[in-house]
């Protein structure tokens, strides 16, 4: 087993780099090695899995992942953190293979490996775009584990009819199934955040949906949830060309024009999109 970062080391590294994290989500570092190992266990990884980590920060989760897998790519936006992580891994995991890339994760469309899994501790404001970006650009990814704000986690795992069901849930359902994988105590972060966090595990469909339909389906989803309180007849008017055209498409797809976006599952969104 590797020696993971504890609270003292995290604070020492932050001081060395002159980091002054605030309590905004996304600027909190995990300081408990036991929690790191629980997060890694929840990812259901095999030693042979090729894993991409987004936002490794000081390397707490990175080291935990390297205990489990043989191939890891870590993508870090902050150049100072990326450079320091190189040294941390040399010190704590000299025999492990980890490539560190300094980049905005949303600009990464190619890697020198085909990743099997995505694992990340993500700020709430980029969590959904990052997940969808990597599922779109790396079809080889079959499983995802993310640590996100509890409110975001609820949206990701929500199903039709739920108050938290929305565009993120529907779009994620295009790729597969998201499930709640546990809550994480605020006390394992430094500084302690003002919000709760939770784990979401995602498993990709064994048979992918037709790629050529995705863009249109996502346009329908965006339209349906742009104004949640509107009926689909009104909400999809701009997409279809008019309320009357939207109604014709909805009826033909077997969907009530008086339904709202939150009433539809991914299969129904697909049927609507096919008729444009």
mmCIF file of C-alpha atoms in Angstrom:
data_model
loop_
_atom_site.group_PDB
_atom_site.id
_atom_site.type_symbol
_atom_site.label_atom_id
_atom_site.label_comp_id
_atom_site.label_asym_id
_atom_site.label_seq_id
_atom_site.Cartn_x
_atom_site.Cartn_y
_atom_site.Cartn_z
ATOM 1 C CA UNK A 1 0.000 0.000 0.000
ATOM 2 C CA UNK A 2 1.070 3.551 -0.706
ATOM 3 C CA UNK A 3 1.322 6.255 1.895
ATOM 4 C CA UNK A 4 -1.588 8.567 1.154
ATOM 5 C CA UNK A 5 -1.781 12.255 2.002
ATOM 6 C CA UNK A 6 -3.003 13.090 5.479
ATOM 7 C CA UNK A 7 -4.297 16.365 6.869
ATOM 8 C CA UNK A 8 -0.857 17.631 7.857
ATOM 9 C CA UNK A 9 0.693 16.920 4.482
ATOM 10 C CA UNK A 10 -2.192 18.517 2.603
ATOM 11 C CA UNK A 11 -1.848 21.706 4.631
ATOM 12 C CA UNK A 12 1.934 21.654 4.231
ATOM 13 C CA UNK A 13 1.677 21.277 0.438
ATOM 14 C CA UNK A 14 -0.892 24.055 0.267
ATOM 15 C CA UNK A 15 1.405 26.314 2.282
ATOM 16 C CA UNK A 16 4.370 25.439 0.074
ATOM 17 C CA UNK A 17 2.388 26.423 -3.018
ATOM 18 C CA UNK A 18 0.904 29.489 -1.325
ATOM 19 C CA UNK A 19 -2.589 28.104 -1.871
ATOM 20 C CA UNK A 20 -5.354 29.768 0.104
ATOM 21 C CA UNK A 21 -8.401 27.564 -0.466
ATOM 22 C CA UNK A 22 -11.789 29.068 0.290
ATOM 23 C CA UNK A 23 -14.943 27.265 1.341
ATOM 24 C CA UNK A 24 -16.399 27.367 -2.132
ATOM 25 C CA UNK A 25 -16.876 23.858 -3.467
ATOM 26 C CA UNK A 26 -14.015 22.957 -5.736
ATOM 27 C CA UNK A 27 -11.389 24.498 -3.467
ATOM 28 C CA UNK A 28 -11.588 21.813 -0.804
ATOM 29 C CA UNK A 29 -8.989 19.072 -0.418
ATOM 30 C CA UNK A 30 -9.685 15.551 0.889
ATOM 31 C CA UNK A 31 -7.538 14.982 3.970
ATOM 32 C CA UNK A 32 -8.618 11.517 5.148
ATOM 33 C CA UNK A 33 -6.829 8.471 3.661
ATOM 34 C CA UNK A 34 -9.584 6.065 4.760
ATOM 35 C CA UNK A 35 -12.163 8.076 2.831
ATOM 36 C CA UNK A 36 -9.908 8.107 -0.229
ATOM 37 C CA UNK A 37 -9.756 4.300 -0.159
ATOM 38 C CA UNK A 38 -13.546 4.097 0.206
ATOM 39 C CA UNK A 39 -13.953 6.376 -2.824
ATOM 40 C CA UNK A 40 -11.600 4.206 -4.874
ATOM 41 C CA UNK A 41 -13.446 1.054 -3.766
ATOM 42 C CA UNK A 42 -16.760 2.588 -4.881
ATOM 43 C CA UNK A 43 -15.348 3.025 -8.390
ATOM 44 C CA UNK A 44 -15.328 -0.777 -8.933
ATOM 45 C CA UNK A 45 -11.957 -0.664 -10.647
ATOM 46 C CA UNK A 46 -9.810 -3.555 -11.796
ATOM 47 C CA UNK A 47 -6.015 -3.378 -11.708
ATOM 48 C CA UNK A 48 -5.973 -3.538 -15.508
ATOM 49 C CA UNK A 49 -8.329 -0.585 -15.936
ATOM 50 C CA UNK A 50 -6.978 2.491 -17.694
ATOM 51 C CA UNK A 51 -8.234 5.412 -15.615
ATOM 52 C CA UNK A 52 -8.459 9.155 -16.254
ATOM 53 C CA UNK A 53 -8.717 11.452 -13.236
ATOM 54 C CA UNK A 54 -9.959 15.023 -13.593
ATOM 55 C CA UNK A 55 -8.674 17.674 -11.209
ATOM 56 C CA UNK A 56 -6.167 15.728 -9.090
ATOM 57 C CA UNK A 57 -5.210 18.833 -7.119
ATOM 58 C CA UNK A 58 -2.596 17.952 -4.518
ATOM 59 C CA UNK A 59 -2.847 14.246 -5.325
ATOM 60 C CA UNK A 60 -4.917 12.729 -2.511
ATOM 61 C CA UNK A 61 -7.198 10.723 -4.800
ATOM 62 C CA UNK A 62 -4.418 10.196 -7.355
ATOM 63 C CA UNK A 63 -2.363 8.208 -4.849
ATOM 64 C CA UNK A 64 -5.425 6.219 -3.845
ATOM 65 C CA UNK A 65 -6.086 5.317 -7.466
ATOM 66 C CA UNK A 66 -2.470 4.278 -7.980
ATOM 67 C CA UNK A 67 -2.881 1.755 -5.177
ATOM 68 C CA UNK A 68 -5.512 0.056 -7.291
ATOM 69 C CA UNK A 69 -4.707 0.522 -10.990
ATOM 70 C CA UNK A 70 -1.613 0.249 -13.152
ATOM 71 C CA UNK A 71 -2.361 3.002 -15.681
ATOM 72 C CA UNK A 72 -3.574 6.480 -14.770
ATOM 73 C CA UNK A 73 -3.773 9.824 -16.548
ATOM 74 C CA UNK A 74 -4.436 12.871 -14.365
ATOM 75 C CA UNK A 75 -5.630 16.117 -15.983
ATOM 76 C CA UNK A 76 -5.017 19.267 -13.943
ATOM 77 C CA UNK A 77 -5.966 22.801 -15.004
ATOM 78 C CA UNK A 78 -3.703 24.594 -12.510
ATOM 79 C CA UNK A 79 -0.098 24.563 -13.739
ATOM 80 C CA UNK A 80 1.351 25.001 -10.256
ATOM 81 C CA UNK A 81 -0.619 22.034 -8.920
ATOM 82 C CA UNK A 82 0.267 19.920 -11.950
ATOM 83 C CA UNK A 83 3.983 20.579 -11.526
ATOM 84 C CA UNK A 84 3.918 19.851 -7.794
ATOM 85 C CA UNK A 85 1.977 16.634 -8.341
ATOM 86 C CA UNK A 86 4.842 15.319 -10.459
ATOM 87 C CA UNK A 87 7.161 15.632 -7.456
ATOM 88 C CA UNK A 88 4.612 14.212 -5.020
ATOM 89 C CA UNK A 89 4.204 11.076 -7.111
ATOM 90 C CA UNK A 90 7.962 10.671 -7.486
ATOM 91 C CA UNK A 91 8.234 10.732 -3.709
ATOM 92 C CA UNK A 92 5.245 8.582 -2.795
ATOM 93 C CA UNK A 93 4.658 6.344 -5.820
ATOM 94 C CA UNK A 94 7.971 6.087 -7.709
ATOM 95 C CA UNK A 95 7.135 2.703 -9.220
ATOM 96 C CA UNK A 96 3.682 3.644 -10.447
ATOM 97 C CA UNK A 97 2.659 4.827 -13.915
ATOM 98 C CA UNK A 98 0.817 8.141 -13.992
ATOM 99 C CA UNK A 99 0.894 10.704 -16.766
ATOM 100 C CA UNK A 100 0.020 14.226 -15.639
ATOM 101 C CA UNK A 101 -1.472 16.569 -18.227
ATOM 102 C CA UNK A 102 -1.725 20.299 -17.633
ATOM 103 C CA UNK A 103 -4.923 21.252 -19.480
ATOM 104 C CA UNK A 104 -8.526 22.325 -19.222
ATOM 105 C CA UNK A 105 -10.374 19.004 -19.146
ATOM 106 C CA UNK A 106 -13.063 20.409 -21.429
ATOM 107 C CA UNK A 107 -10.476 20.807 -24.213
ATOM 108 C CA UNK A 108 -9.145 17.245 -23.988
ATOM 109 C CA UNK A 109 -10.442 15.090 -26.825
ATOM 110 C CA UNK A 110 -7.566 12.636 -27.258
ATOM 111 C CA UNK A 111 -5.305 10.699 -24.905
ATOM 112 C CA UNK A 112 -2.464 8.285 -25.543
ATOM 113 C CA UNK A 113 -4.645 5.511 -24.138
ATOM 114 C CA UNK A 114 -8.287 4.505 -24.376
ATOM 115 C CA UNK A 115 -9.582 4.996 -20.822
ATOM 116 C CA UNK A 116 -11.913 2.443 -19.261
ATOM 117 C CA UNK A 117 -12.945 4.623 -16.341
ATOM 118 C CA UNK A 118 -13.279 8.233 -15.230
ATOM 119 C CA UNK A 119 -12.826 9.179 -11.572
ATOM 120 C CA UNK A 120 -12.998 12.734 -10.294
ATOM 121 C CA UNK A 121 -13.647 15.098 -7.404
ATOM 122 C CA UNK A 122 -15.410 17.873 -9.313
ATOM 123 C CA UNK A 123 -16.542 21.423 -8.517
ATOM 124 C CA UNK A 124 -20.309 21.722 -8.865
ATOM 125 C CA UNK A 125 -20.192 24.237 -11.714
ATOM 126 C CA UNK A 126 -18.251 21.981 -14.114
ATOM 127 C CA UNK A 127 -19.252 18.478 -12.998
ATOM 128 C CA UNK A 128 -22.026 17.797 -15.515
ATOM 129 C CA UNK A 129 -20.270 19.314 -18.573
ATOM 130 C CA UNK A 130 -17.063 17.396 -17.781
ATOM 131 C CA UNK A 131 -18.826 14.049 -17.408
ATOM 132 C CA UNK A 132 -20.785 14.478 -20.639
ATOM 133 C CA UNK A 133 -17.694 15.740 -22.491
ATOM 134 C CA UNK A 134 -15.683 12.644 -21.607
ATOM 135 C CA UNK A 135 -18.490 10.203 -22.320
ATOM 136 C CA UNK A 136 -18.922 11.793 -25.753
ATOM 137 C CA UNK A 137 -15.245 11.975 -26.645
ATOM 138 C CA UNK A 138 -14.063 8.718 -25.094
ATOM 139 C CA UNK A 139 -16.537 5.928 -25.957
ATOM 140 C CA UNK A 140 -14.178 3.442 -24.298
ATOM 141 C CA UNK A 141 -15.187 4.737 -20.851
ATOM 142 C CA UNK A 142 -17.554 2.182 -19.322
ATOM 143 C CA UNK A 143 -17.747 3.439 -15.745
ATOM 144 C CA UNK A 144 -17.528 6.733 -13.924
ATOM 145 C CA UNK A 145 -17.257 7.669 -10.269
ATOM 146 C CA UNK A 146 -17.555 11.312 -9.275
ATOM 147 C CA UNK A 147 -17.522 13.100 -5.946
ATOM 148 C CA UNK A 148 -19.801 16.108 -6.306
ATOM 149 C CA UNK A 149 -21.991 18.458 -4.339
ATOM 150 C CA UNK A 150 -24.952 16.484 -2.928
ATOM 151 C CA UNK A 151 -27.396 18.658 -4.856
ATOM 152 C CA UNK A 152 -25.654 17.814 -8.125
ATOM 153 C CA UNK A 153 -25.567 14.121 -7.203
ATOM 154 C CA UNK A 154 -29.332 14.167 -6.682
ATOM 155 C CA UNK A 155 -29.825 15.632 -10.160
ATOM 156 C CA UNK A 156 -27.521 13.102 -11.799
ATOM 157 C CA UNK A 157 -29.307 10.042 -10.388
ATOM 158 C CA UNK A 158 -32.882 11.376 -10.640
ATOM 159 C CA UNK A 159 -35.473 9.644 -12.795
ATOM 160 C CA UNK A 160 -38.580 10.919 -14.613
ATOM 161 C CA UNK A 161 -41.195 12.402 -12.318
ATOM 162 C CA UNK A 162 -38.684 13.543 -9.733
ATOM 163 C CA UNK A 163 -38.361 17.217 -8.800
ATOM 164 C CA UNK A 164 -34.591 16.939 -9.310
ATOM 165 C CA UNK A 165 -34.889 15.253 -12.710
ATOM 166 C CA UNK A 166 -33.701 17.548 -15.456
ATOM 167 C CA UNK A 167 -31.416 17.968 -18.422
ATOM 168 C CA UNK A 168 -28.314 16.461 -16.689
ATOM 169 C CA UNK A 169 -30.216 13.333 -15.630
ATOM 170 C CA UNK A 170 -31.790 12.830 -19.037
ATOM 171 C CA UNK A 171 -28.546 13.349 -20.949
ATOM 172 C CA UNK A 172 -26.636 11.010 -18.645
ATOM 173 C CA UNK A 173 -29.359 8.398 -19.171
ATOM 174 C CA UNK A 174 -28.487 8.490 -22.886
ATOM 175 C CA UNK A 175 -25.160 6.904 -22.012
ATOM 176 C CA UNK A 176 -26.172 4.591 -19.180
ATOM 177 C CA UNK A 177 -27.300 4.347 -15.554
ATOM 178 C CA UNK A 178 -26.261 6.622 -12.691
ATOM 179 C CA UNK A 179 -26.743 5.502 -9.096
ATOM 180 C CA UNK A 180 -26.047 7.007 -5.688
ATOM 181 C CA UNK A 181 -22.851 5.506 -4.248
ATOM 182 C CA UNK A 182 -22.764 7.067 -0.796
ATOM 183 C CA UNK A 183 -22.427 10.321 1.085
ATOM 184 C CA UNK A 184 -19.160 11.907 2.178
ATOM 185 C CA UNK A 185 -18.777 13.773 5.443
ATOM 186 C CA UNK A 186 -17.864 17.450 5.305
ATOM 187 C CA UNK A 187 -15.207 16.801 7.936
ATOM 188 C CA UNK A 188 -12.905 14.947 5.528
ATOM 189 C CA UNK A 189 -12.337 18.121 3.523
ATOM 190 C CA UNK A 190 -10.046 21.027 4.211
ATOM 191 C CA UNK A 191 -11.306 23.641 4.509
ATOM 192 C CA UNK A 192 -14.662 22.254 5.643
ATOM 193 C CA UNK A 193 -17.187 23.153 2.884
ATOM 194 C CA UNK A 194 -20.585 24.718 3.448
ATOM 195 C CA UNK A 195 -22.317 22.022 1.409
ATOM 196 C CA UNK A 196 -22.683 18.263 1.585
ATOM 197 C CA UNK A 197 -20.993 15.983 -0.935
ATOM 198 C CA UNK A 198 -21.947 12.620 -2.392
ATOM 199 C CA UNK A 199 -20.629 9.930 -4.695
ATOM 200 C CA UNK A 200 -22.293 9.002 -7.966
ATOM 201 C CA UNK A 201 -21.418 5.815 -9.835
ATOM 202 C CA UNK A 202 -22.239 5.525 -13.506
ATOM 203 C CA UNK A 203 -22.224 2.403 -15.661
ATOM 204 C CA UNK A 204 -22.437 2.672 -19.414
ATOM 205 C CA UNK A 205 -25.002 0.831 -21.510
ATOM 206 C CA UNK A 206 -23.745 -2.490 -22.826
ATOM 207 C CA UNK A 207 -25.268 -1.573 -26.202
ATOM 208 C CA UNK A 208 -24.822 2.156 -26.972
ATOM 209 C CA UNK A 209 -27.646 4.193 -28.435
ATOM 210 C CA UNK A 210 -27.200 5.391 -32.052
ATOM 211 C CA UNK A 211 -24.594 8.150 -32.052
ATOM 212 C CA UNK A 212 -26.140 9.973 -35.012
ATOM 213 C CA UNK A 213 -29.265 10.715 -32.954
ATOM 214 C CA UNK A 214 -27.527 12.167 -29.904
ATOM 215 C CA UNK A 215 -27.263 15.808 -30.962
ATOM 216 C CA UNK A 216 -30.960 16.001 -31.887
ATOM 217 C CA UNK A 217 -32.035 14.186 -28.725
ATOM 218 C CA UNK A 218 -30.002 16.588 -26.612
ATOM 219 C CA UNK A 219 -31.621 19.541 -28.390
ATOM 220 C CA UNK A 220 -35.032 18.154 -27.492
ATOM 221 C CA UNK A 221 -33.935 17.669 -23.881
ATOM 222 C CA UNK A 222 -32.580 21.227 -23.693
ATOM 223 C CA UNK A 223 -35.806 22.614 -25.090
ATOM 224 C CA UNK A 224 -37.977 20.530 -22.793
ATOM 225 C CA UNK A 225 -36.213 21.714 -19.653
ATOM 226 C CA UNK A 226 -35.446 25.311 -20.651
ATOM 227 C CA UNK A 227 -38.676 26.344 -18.959
ATOM 228 C CA UNK A 228 -39.776 23.470 -16.750
ATOM 229 C CA UNK A 229 -43.269 24.761 -16.068
ATOM 230 C CA UNK A 230 -44.253 24.902 -19.728
ATOM 231 C CA UNK A 231 -45.997 22.017 -21.421
ATOM 232 C CA UNK A 232 -43.988 20.302 -24.139
ATOM 233 C CA UNK A 233 -46.268 21.821 -26.764
ATOM 234 C CA UNK A 234 -44.943 25.235 -25.766
ATOM 235 C CA UNK A 235 -41.463 24.243 -24.597
ATOM 236 C CA UNK A 236 -40.604 22.527 -27.888
ATOM 237 C CA UNK A 237 -42.189 25.154 -30.145
ATOM 238 C CA UNK A 238 -38.878 26.781 -31.043
ATOM 239 C CA UNK A 239 -37.280 23.403 -31.739
ATOM 240 C CA UNK A 240 -40.175 22.148 -33.872
ATOM 241 C CA UNK A 241 -40.980 25.455 -35.587
ATOM 242 C CA UNK A 242 -44.248 26.268 -33.834
ATOM 243 C CA UNK A 243 -46.513 24.993 -31.046
ATOM 244 C CA UNK A 244 -48.723 23.248 -33.602
ATOM 245 C CA UNK A 245 -45.772 21.436 -35.198
ATOM 246 C CA UNK A 246 -44.510 20.470 -31.739
ATOM 247 C CA UNK A 247 -47.922 19.010 -30.912
ATOM 248 C CA UNK A 248 -48.026 16.978 -34.136
ATOM 249 C CA UNK A 249 -44.586 15.509 -33.441
ATOM 250 C CA UNK A 250 -45.434 14.748 -29.822
ATOM 251 C CA UNK A 251 -48.704 13.017 -30.691
ATOM 252 C CA UNK A 252 -46.997 10.963 -33.399
ATOM 253 C CA UNK A 253 -44.338 9.959 -30.850
ATOM 254 C CA UNK A 254 -47.012 8.864 -28.399
ATOM 255 C CA UNK A 255 -46.330 11.701 -25.956
ATOM 256 C CA UNK A 256 -49.007 13.989 -24.538
ATOM 257 C CA UNK A 257 -48.511 17.604 -25.698
ATOM 258 C CA UNK A 258 -49.592 18.625 -22.192
ATOM 259 C CA UNK A 259 -46.770 16.650 -20.564
ATOM 260 C CA UNK A 260 -43.686 18.408 -19.248
ATOM 261 C CA UNK A 261 -40.031 17.555 -19.691
ATOM 262 C CA UNK A 262 -39.820 15.969 -16.263
ATOM 263 C CA UNK A 263 -42.401 13.364 -17.349
ATOM 264 C CA UNK A 264 -40.276 11.879 -20.140
ATOM 265 C CA UNK A 265 -37.614 9.222 -19.974
ATOM 266 C CA UNK A 266 -34.742 8.975 -22.442
ATOM 267 C CA UNK A 267 -36.634 6.541 -24.705
ATOM 268 C CA UNK A 268 -39.455 9.053 -25.155
ATOM 269 C CA UNK A 269 -37.036 11.886 -25.859
ATOM 270 C CA UNK A 270 -35.501 9.698 -28.556
ATOM 271 C CA UNK A 271 -38.884 8.989 -30.167
ATOM 272 C CA UNK A 272 -39.631 12.718 -30.308
ATOM 273 C CA UNK A 273 -36.224 13.566 -31.771
ATOM 274 C CA UNK A 274 -36.575 10.957 -34.514
ATOM 275 C CA UNK A 275 -39.589 12.773 -35.927
ATOM 276 C CA UNK A 276 -37.977 16.169 -36.547
#
